[in-house]
Coordinates of C-alpha atoms in Angstrom, one line a residue:
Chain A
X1 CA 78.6 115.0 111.6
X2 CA 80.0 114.8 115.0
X3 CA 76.2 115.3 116.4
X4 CA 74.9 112.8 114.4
X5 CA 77.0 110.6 116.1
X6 CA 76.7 111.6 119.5
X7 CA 72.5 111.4 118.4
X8 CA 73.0 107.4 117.9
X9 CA 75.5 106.6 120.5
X10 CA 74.0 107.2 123.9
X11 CA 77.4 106.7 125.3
X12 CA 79.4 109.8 124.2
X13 CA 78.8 113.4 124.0
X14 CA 79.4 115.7 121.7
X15 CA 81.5 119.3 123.2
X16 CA 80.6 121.7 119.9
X17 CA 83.0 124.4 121.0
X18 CA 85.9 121.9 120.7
X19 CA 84.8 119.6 118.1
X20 CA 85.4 116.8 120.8
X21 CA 83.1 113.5 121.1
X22 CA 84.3 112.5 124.6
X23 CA 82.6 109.3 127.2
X24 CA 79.5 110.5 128.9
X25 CA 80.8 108.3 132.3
X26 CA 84.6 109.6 133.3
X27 CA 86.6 107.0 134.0
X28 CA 88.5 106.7 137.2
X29 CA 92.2 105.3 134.6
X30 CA 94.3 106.8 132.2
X31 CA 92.8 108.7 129.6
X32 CA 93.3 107.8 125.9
X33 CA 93.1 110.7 123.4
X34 CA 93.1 110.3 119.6
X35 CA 92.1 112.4 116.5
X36 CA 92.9 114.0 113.7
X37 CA 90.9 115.2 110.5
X38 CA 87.3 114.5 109.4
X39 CA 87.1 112.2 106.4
X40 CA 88.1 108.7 108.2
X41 CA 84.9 108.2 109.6
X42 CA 84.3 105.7 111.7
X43 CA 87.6 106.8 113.4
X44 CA 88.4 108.3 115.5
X45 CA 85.0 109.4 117.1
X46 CA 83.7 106.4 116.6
X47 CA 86.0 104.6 118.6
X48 CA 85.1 106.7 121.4
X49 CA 83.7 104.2 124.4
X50 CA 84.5 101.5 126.5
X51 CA 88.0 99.8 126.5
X52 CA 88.7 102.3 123.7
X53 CA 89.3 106.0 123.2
X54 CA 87.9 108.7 126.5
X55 CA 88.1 111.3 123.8
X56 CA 88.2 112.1 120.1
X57 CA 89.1 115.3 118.1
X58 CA 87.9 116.3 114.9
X59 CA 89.6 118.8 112.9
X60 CA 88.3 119.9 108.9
X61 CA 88.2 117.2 106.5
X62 CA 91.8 115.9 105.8
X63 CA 93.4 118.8 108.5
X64 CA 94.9 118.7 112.0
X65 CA 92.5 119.8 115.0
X66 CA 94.2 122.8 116.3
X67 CA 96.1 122.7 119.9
X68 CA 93.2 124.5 121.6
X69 CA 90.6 121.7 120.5
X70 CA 92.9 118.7 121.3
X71 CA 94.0 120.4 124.6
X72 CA 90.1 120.3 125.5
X73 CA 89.6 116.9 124.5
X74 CA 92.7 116.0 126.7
X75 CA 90.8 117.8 129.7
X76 CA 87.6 115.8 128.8
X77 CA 90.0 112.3 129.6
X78 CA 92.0 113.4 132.3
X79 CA 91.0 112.1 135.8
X80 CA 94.4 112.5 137.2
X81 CA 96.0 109.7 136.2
X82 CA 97.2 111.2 132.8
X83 CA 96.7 110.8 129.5
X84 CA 97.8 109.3 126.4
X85 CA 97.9 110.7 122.9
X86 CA 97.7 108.1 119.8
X87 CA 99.4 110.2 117.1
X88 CA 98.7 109.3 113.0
X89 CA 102.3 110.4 111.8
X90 CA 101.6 113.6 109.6
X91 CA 103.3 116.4 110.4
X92 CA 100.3 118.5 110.9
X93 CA 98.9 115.9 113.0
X94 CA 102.2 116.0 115.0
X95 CA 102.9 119.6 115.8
X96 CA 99.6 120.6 117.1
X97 CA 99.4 117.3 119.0
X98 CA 102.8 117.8 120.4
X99 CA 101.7 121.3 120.8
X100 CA 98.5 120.3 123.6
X101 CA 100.7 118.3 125.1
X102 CA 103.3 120.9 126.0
X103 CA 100.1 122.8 126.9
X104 CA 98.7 120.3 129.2
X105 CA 102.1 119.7 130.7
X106 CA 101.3 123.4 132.0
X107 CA 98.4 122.5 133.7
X108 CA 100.2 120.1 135.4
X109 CA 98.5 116.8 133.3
X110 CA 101.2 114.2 132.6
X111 CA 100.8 113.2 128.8
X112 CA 102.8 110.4 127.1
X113 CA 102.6 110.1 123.2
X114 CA 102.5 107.5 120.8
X115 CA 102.8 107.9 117.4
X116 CA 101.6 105.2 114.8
X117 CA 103.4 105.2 111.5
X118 CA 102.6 102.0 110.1
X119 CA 102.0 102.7 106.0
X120 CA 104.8 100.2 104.3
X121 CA 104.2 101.8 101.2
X122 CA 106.9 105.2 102.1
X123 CA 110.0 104.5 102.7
X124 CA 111.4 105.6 106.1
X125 CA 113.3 109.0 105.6
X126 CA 115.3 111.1 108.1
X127 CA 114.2 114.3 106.0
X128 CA 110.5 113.7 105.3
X129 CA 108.3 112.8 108.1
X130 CA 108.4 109.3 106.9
X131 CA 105.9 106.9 107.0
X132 CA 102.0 107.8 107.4
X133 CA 100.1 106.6 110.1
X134 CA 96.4 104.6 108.6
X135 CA 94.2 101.8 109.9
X136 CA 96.7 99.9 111.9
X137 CA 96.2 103.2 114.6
X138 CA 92.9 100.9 115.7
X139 CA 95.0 98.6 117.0
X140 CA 96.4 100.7 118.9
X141 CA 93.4 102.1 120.4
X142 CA 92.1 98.8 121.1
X143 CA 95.1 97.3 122.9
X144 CA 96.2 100.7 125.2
X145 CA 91.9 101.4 125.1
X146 CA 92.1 97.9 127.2
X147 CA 95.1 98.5 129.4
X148 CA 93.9 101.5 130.6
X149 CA 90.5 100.2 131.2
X150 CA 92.6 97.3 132.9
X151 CA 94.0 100.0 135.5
X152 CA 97.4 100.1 133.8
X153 CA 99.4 103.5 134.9
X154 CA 100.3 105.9 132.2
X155 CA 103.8 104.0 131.9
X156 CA 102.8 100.5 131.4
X157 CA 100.2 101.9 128.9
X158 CA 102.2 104.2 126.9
X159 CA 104.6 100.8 126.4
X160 CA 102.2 98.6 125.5
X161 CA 100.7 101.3 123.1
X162 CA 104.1 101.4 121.9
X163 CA 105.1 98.0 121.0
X164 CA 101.3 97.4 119.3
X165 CA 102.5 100.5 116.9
X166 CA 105.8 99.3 116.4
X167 CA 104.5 95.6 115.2
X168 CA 101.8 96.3 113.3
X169 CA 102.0 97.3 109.0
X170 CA 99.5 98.2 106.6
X171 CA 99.0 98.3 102.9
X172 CA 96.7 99.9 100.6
X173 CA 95.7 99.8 97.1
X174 CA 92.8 102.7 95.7
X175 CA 90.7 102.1 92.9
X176 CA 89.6 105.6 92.9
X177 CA 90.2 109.0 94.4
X178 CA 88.0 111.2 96.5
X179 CA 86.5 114.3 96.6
X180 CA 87.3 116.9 99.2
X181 CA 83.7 118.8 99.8
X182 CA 85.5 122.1 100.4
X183 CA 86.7 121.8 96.7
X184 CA 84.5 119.9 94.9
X185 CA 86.9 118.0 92.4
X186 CA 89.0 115.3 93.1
X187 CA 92.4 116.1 93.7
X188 CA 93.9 113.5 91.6
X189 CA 92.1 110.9 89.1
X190 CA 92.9 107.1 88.6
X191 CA 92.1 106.1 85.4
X192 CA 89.3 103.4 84.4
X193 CA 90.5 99.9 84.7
X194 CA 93.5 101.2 86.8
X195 CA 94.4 101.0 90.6
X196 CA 97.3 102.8 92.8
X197 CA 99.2 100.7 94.8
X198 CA 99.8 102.1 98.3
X199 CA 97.7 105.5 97.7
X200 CA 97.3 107.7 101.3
X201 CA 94.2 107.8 103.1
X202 CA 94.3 111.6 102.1
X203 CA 95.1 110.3 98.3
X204 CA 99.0 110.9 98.5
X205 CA 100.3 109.0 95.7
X206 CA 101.3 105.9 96.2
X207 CA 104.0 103.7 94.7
X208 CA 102.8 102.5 91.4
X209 CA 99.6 102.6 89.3
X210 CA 98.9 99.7 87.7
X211 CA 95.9 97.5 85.8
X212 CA 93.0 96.5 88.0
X213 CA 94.1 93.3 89.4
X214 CA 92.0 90.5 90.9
X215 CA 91.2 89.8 94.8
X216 CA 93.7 86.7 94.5
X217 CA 96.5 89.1 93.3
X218 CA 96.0 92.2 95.5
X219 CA 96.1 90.1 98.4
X220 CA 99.4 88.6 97.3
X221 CA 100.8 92.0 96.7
X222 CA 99.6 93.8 100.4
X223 CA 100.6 89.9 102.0
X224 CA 104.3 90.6 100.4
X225 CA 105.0 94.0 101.3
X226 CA 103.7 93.8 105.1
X227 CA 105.8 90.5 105.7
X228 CA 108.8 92.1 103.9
X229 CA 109.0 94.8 106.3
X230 CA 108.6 92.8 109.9
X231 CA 109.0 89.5 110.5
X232 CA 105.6 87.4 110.9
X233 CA 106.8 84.2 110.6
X234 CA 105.2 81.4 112.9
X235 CA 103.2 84.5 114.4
X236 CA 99.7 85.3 115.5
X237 CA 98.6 88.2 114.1
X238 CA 95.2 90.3 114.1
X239 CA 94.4 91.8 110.6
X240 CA 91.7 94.5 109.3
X241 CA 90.6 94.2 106.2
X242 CA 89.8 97.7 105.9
X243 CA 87.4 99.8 103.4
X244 CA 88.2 102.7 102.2
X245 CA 84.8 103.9 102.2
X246 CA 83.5 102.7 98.6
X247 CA 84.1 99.3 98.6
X248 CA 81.5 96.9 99.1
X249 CA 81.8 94.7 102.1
X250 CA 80.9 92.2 99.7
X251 CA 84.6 92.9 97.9
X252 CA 86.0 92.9 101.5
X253 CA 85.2 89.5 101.9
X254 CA 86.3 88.2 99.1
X255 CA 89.5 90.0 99.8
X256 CA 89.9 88.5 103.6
X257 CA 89.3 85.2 102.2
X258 CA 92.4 85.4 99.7
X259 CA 94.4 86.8 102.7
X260 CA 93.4 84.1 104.9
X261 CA 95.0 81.7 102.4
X262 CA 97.9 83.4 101.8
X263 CA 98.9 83.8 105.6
X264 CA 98.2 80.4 106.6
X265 CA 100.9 79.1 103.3
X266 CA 103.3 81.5 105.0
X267 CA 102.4 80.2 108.5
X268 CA 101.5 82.4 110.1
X269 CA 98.4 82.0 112.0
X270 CA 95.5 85.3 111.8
X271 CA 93.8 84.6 115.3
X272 CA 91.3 87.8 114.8
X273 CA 89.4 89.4 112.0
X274 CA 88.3 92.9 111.6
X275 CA 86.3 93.1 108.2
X276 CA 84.4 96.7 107.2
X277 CA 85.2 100.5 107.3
X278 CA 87.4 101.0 110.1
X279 CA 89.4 103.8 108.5
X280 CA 88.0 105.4 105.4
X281 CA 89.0 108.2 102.9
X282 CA 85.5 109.8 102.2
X283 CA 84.4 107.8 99.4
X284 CA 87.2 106.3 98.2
X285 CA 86.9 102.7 96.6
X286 CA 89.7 100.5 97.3
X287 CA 91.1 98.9 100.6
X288 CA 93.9 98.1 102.8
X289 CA 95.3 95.6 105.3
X290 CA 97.0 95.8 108.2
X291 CA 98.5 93.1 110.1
X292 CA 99.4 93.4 113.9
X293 CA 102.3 90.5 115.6
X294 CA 101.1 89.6 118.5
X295 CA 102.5 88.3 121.7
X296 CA 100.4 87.3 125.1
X297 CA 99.8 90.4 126.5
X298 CA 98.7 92.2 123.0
X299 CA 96.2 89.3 122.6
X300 CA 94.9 89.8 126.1
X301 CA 93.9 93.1 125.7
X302 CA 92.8 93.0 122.3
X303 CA 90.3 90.7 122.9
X304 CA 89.4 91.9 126.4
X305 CA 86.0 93.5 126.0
X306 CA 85.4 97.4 124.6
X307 CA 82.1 99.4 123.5
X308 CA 81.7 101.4 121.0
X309 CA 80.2 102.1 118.2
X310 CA 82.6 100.8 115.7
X311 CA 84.3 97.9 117.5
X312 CA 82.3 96.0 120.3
X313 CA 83.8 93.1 121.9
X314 CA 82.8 90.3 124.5
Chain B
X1 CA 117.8 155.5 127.7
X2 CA 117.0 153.4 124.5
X3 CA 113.3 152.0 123.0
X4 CA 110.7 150.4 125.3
X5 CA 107.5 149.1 123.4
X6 CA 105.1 148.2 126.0
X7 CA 102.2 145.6 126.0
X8 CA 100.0 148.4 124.0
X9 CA 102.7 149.5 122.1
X10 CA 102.9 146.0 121.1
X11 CA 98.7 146.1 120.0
X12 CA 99.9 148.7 117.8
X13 CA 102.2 147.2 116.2
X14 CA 100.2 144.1 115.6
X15 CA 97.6 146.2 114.5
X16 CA 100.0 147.6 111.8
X17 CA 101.4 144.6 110.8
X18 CA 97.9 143.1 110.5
X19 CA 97.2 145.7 108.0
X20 CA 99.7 145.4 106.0
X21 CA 99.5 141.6 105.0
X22 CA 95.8 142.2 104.4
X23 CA 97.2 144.4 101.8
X24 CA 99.3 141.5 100.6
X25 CA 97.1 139.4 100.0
X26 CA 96.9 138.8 96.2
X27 CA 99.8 139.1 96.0
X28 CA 101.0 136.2 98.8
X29 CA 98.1 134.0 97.7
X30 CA 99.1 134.3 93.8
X31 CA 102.4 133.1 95.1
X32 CA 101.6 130.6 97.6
X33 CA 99.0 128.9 94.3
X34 CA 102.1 128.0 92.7
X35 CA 103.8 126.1 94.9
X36 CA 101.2 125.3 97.6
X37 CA 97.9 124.7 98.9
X38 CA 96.9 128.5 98.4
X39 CA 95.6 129.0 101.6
X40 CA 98.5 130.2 103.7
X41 CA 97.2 134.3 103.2
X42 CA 93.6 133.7 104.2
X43 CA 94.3 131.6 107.3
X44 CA 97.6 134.0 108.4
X45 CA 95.4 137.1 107.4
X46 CA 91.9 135.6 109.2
X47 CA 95.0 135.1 112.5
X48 CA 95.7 138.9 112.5
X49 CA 92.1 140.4 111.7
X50 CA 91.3 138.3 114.9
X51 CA 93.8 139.9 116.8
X52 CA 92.7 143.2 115.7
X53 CA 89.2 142.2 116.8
X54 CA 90.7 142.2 120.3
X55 CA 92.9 145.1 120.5
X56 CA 90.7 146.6 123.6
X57 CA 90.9 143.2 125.8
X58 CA 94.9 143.0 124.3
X59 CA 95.5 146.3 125.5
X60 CA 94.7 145.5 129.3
X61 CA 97.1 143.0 129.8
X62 CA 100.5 142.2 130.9
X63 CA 103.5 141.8 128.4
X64 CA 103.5 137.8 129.6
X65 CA 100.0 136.7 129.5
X66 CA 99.2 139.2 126.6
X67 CA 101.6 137.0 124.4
X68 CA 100.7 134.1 125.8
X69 CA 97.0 135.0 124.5
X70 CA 98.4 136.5 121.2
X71 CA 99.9 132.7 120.6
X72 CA 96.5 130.6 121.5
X73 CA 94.5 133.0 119.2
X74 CA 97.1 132.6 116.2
X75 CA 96.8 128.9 116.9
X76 CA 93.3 128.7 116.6
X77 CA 92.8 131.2 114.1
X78 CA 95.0 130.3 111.6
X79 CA 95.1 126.6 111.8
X80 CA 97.2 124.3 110.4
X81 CA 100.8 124.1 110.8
X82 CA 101.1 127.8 110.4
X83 CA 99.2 128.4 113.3
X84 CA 100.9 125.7 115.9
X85 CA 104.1 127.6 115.2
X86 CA 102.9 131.1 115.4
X87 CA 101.7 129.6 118.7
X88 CA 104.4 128.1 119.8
X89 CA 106.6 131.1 119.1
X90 CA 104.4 133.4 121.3
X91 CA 103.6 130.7 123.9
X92 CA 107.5 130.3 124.3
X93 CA 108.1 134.2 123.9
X94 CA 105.7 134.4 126.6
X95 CA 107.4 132.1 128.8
X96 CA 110.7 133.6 128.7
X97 CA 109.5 136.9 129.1
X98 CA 107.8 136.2 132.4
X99 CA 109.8 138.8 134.0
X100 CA 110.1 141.5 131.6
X101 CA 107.0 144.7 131.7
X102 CA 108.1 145.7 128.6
X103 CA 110.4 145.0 125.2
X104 CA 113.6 146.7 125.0
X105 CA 116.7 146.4 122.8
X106 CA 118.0 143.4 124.9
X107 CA 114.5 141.4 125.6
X108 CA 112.9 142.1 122.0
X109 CA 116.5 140.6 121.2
X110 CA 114.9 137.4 123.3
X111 CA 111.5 137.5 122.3
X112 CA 112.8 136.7 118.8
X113 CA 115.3 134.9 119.1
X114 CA 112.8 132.6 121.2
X115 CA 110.1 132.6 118.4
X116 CA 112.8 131.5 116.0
X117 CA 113.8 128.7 118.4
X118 CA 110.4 127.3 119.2
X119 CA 109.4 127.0 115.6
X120 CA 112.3 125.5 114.5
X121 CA 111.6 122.9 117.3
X122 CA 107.8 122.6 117.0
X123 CA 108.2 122.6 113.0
X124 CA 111.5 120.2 113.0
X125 CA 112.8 122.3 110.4
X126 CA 115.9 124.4 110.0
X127 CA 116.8 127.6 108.0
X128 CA 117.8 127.0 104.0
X129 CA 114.1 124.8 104.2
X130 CA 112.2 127.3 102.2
X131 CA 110.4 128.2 105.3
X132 CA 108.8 131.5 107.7
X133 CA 111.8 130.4 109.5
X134 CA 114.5 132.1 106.6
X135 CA 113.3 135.5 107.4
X136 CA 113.2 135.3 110.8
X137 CA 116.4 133.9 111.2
X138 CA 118.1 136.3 109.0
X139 CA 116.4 138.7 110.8
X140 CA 117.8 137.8 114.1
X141 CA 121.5 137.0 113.0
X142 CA 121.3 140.2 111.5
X143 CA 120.0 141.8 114.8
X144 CA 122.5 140.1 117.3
X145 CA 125.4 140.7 115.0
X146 CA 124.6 144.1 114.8
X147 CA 123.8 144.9 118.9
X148 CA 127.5 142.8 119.4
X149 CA 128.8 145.3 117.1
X150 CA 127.8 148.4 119.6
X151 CA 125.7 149.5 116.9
X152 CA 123.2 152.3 117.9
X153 CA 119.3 150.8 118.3
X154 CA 118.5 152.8 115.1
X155 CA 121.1 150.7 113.0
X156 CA 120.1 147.4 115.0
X157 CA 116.6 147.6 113.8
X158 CA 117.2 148.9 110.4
X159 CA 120.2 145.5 110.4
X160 CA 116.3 143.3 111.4
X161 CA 114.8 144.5 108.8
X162 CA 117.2 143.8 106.4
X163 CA 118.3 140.7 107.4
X164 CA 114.9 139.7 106.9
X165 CA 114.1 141.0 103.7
X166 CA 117.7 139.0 102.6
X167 CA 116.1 135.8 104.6
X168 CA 113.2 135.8 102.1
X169 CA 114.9 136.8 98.9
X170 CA 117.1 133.8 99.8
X171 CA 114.0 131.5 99.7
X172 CA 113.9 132.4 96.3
X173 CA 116.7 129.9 95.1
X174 CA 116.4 127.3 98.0
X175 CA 114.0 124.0 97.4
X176 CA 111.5 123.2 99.7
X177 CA 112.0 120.1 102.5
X178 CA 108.8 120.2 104.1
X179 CA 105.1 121.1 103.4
X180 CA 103.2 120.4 99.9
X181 CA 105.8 122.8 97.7
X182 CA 108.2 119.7 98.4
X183 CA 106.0 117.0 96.8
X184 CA 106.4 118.8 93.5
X185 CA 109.6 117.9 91.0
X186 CA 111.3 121.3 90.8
X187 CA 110.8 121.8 94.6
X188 CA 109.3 125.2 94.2
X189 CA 113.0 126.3 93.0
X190 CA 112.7 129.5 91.4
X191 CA 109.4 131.5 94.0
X192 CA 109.7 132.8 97.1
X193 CA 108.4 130.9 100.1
X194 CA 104.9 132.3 100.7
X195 CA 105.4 132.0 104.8
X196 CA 108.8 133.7 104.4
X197 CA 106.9 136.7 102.5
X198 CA 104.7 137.0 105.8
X199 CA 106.8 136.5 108.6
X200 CA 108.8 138.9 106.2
X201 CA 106.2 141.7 106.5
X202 CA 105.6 141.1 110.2
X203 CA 109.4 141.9 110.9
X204 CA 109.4 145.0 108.9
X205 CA 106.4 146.3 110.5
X206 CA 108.0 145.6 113.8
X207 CA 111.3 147.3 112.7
X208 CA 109.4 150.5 111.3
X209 CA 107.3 150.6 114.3
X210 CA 110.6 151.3 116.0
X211 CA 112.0 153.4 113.7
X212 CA 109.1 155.7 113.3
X213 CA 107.8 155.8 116.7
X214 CA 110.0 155.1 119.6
X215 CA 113.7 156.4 118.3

């Protein structure tokens, strides 16, 4: 998979040993470094480029990359002026993240973390490792992607990373499950007619399951439970409108439309769409929004311009 | 003059210990299918047949760097979260043992202890979680209470043992915080923790090692 992508996308290359998709050109900034399993395709390796990502790890479908592989991609974005890690908050995800980054601090690389738990649908817990990290993590990429690119130092571009996570929610609903290749059934099943509200991009179960609703009301539903947890009000905001990998864009559409109308009766004003698989759960039908806050200096970097293959601004 | 395991001493016992889980393993994996993912014995097993792969290379090396190696290969190896705290445990062992050659009553006393810190760090968990971490950190209560006693190093070992054998029986009853065993309603109440069996087998082998060969 990770070939393939390095076949089509002349800017990146593909380190087989370390299951890494890294920029062909080394950047002369702060390195950004995010990953995680295989299954979410476009992300992460596809937001390797540009204003974006300097490296990408890929671990099994649905499971961590290992220290050793996320330590290399770290070494593949380093050029000296440190890098940082953009974390998905699972606790698999975490420890061997955590885990390079103690290793790189050996080799004398400074590495900041940021870790991007944005899924409104779990309920922060001091026990469990609360909520999950899903499609608002592109904003994140985008925004510290830019600020590096910018010539930020690994300070200003850890905070800014920091603040895009912590004002940005998401919200998904599935309309079925996936299949894991490695097993070969589905893990769970959602009956016909049926949809889960706030299902994991690794099919955790969500909050309810419920009858198949219409656009008009599933946008009503992911609208309410992102503006109940941060306040958007009189906001710009950036939203995805995300597939989860089986849904039409068609559907997508249709869906951003009904968003569209119910932001602007809440005022608050969406000043940039991202419609389409951004982050996916193999073949999963179904879809989620997430909705960033932004103030000046998030909007000037997530417009500024980036290249790759699955976000291309300016 | 008490015990001293050196590095190859230490191959040995990894060698031992490595055996003996692949004997465990339908038994660990019949357990681990009931309360999680199933896959804990292949990917700890697949860690230690590595290992054993590399006993020569092992053998040549310094205590420091030698468990600093042991660590990145469990890491990779083994994968998953078992296998960032296996590495972290080593990595840190490794670390704080810069300065001893070899492991004797006081610095295996450190080498364990230091595990047992590192994964409870790296894995944000603490002992009465249904965890690896029950065993070892019975084993090591067990182990310092007994060298703070005055105990003789036969008596201390045979205390690590059984401390963690009591660790994982104690899993037995406890539910489960963290991992997939959690997600289920009766918390895995009622089986022992699969990791706990392991880490379990790996501190009895170290114990008999002792015991058998070097007092």
């Amino acid at each position: 998979m990770l070939a393939g992508m390095a076949a089509v996308n002349p800017e990146v290359c593909y380190d087989r040993e370390g299951e890494v998709i890294y920029r062909r050109k080394k950047a002369e900034k702060v390195g950004i470094v995010s990953g995680g399993g295989s299954g979410h395709e476009p992300a992460h390796a596809g937001y390797v480029g540009m204003g974006m990502l300097d490296a990408a790890v890929a671990g099994n479908v649905f499971a961590s990359p290992d220290p050793a592989r996320i330590l290399n991609g770290i070494e593949h974005a380093d050029s000296g002026r440190g890098v940082l890690l953009v974390i998905k908050n699972y606790s698999g995800d975490i420890m061997n993240f955590e885990m390079a980054a103690d290793l790189a601090a050996d080799m004398d690389i400074p590495v900041r973390s940021v870790v991007v738990r944005d899924d409104v649908a779990v309920k922060e817990s001091t026990y469990s490792t609360g909520r999950r990290g899903i499609a608002g993590t592109v904003f994140v990429h985008k925004i510290a992607g830019a600020r590096a690119e910018a010539g930020g130092t690994l300070e200003e571009v850890a905070e800014l990373a920091q603040r895009t996570a912590d004002n940005v929610r998401s919200f998904g609903v599935s309309l079925s499950s996936c299949i894991l290749p490695a097993v070969g059934t589905p893990g769970f099943t959602i009956g016909e007619g049926q949809m889960e509200l706030g299902m994991g991009i690794h099919g955790e179960p969500g909050i309810e399951q419920t009858a198949m609703k219409q656009a008009s009301e599933i946008a009503e539903i992911m609208v309410e439970k992102i503006t109940a947890d941060l306040d958007y009000s009189g906001a710009e905001t950036a939203v995805i409108v995300n597939g989860l990998g089986g849904t039409p864009l068609m559907e997508l559409y249709i869906l951003a439309g009904e968003i569209d109308q119910k932001l602007r009766a809440k005022n608050i004003t969406p000043v940039k769409y991202l419609t389409g698989n951004f982050m996916t759960s193999l073949e999963m039908a179904g879809a989620s929004m997430s909705m960033l806050r932004l103030d000046d200096e998030m909007k000037q970097y997530l417009t500024a311009p980036c290249g790759t293959m699955a976000w291309k601004e300016g | 003059m008490g015990f001293q395991i050196t590095p190859k001493e230490y191959v040995d016992y990894i060698i031992l210990a490595g055996e003996e889980i692949e004997k465990n393993g339908e038994y660990v994996t019949a357990l681990d299918a009931k309360t999680g993912d199933g896959d804990h014995w292949v990917n700890l097993n697949s860690g230690f047949q590595k290992l054993i792969s590399m006993q020569e290379e092992l053998k040549t090396m310094e205590l420091a760097p030698m468990l600093k190696k042991i660590g990145m290969t469990l890491m990779s190896a083994i994968g998953g979260s078992s296998g960032v705290l296996y590495g972290s445990g080593y990595l840190a062992a490794s670390k704080a043992l810069k300065e001893a050659g070899t492991l004797d009553i006081d610095t295996l006393y450190v080498f364990l202890q230091t595990e047992l810190n590192a994964i409870m760090e790296r894995g944000k968990a603490k002992p009465g979680w249904k965890t690896m971490i029950d065993s070892l950190y019975e084993g090591v209560e067990a182990y310092g209470a007994a060298k703070e006693a005055g105990q003789d190093e036969r008596q201390v070992m045979e205390a690590l043992k059984r401390g963690a054998q009591e660790g994982r029986d104690r899993t037995r009853e406890m539910e489960a915080v963290k991992g997939r065993a959690s997600y289920q309603t009766h918390k895995g109440v009622g089986e022992l923790d699969p990791g706990a069996v392991t880490m379990c087998i790996q501190l009895e082998c170290l114990s008999d090692y002792i015991l058998n060969h070097k007092l």
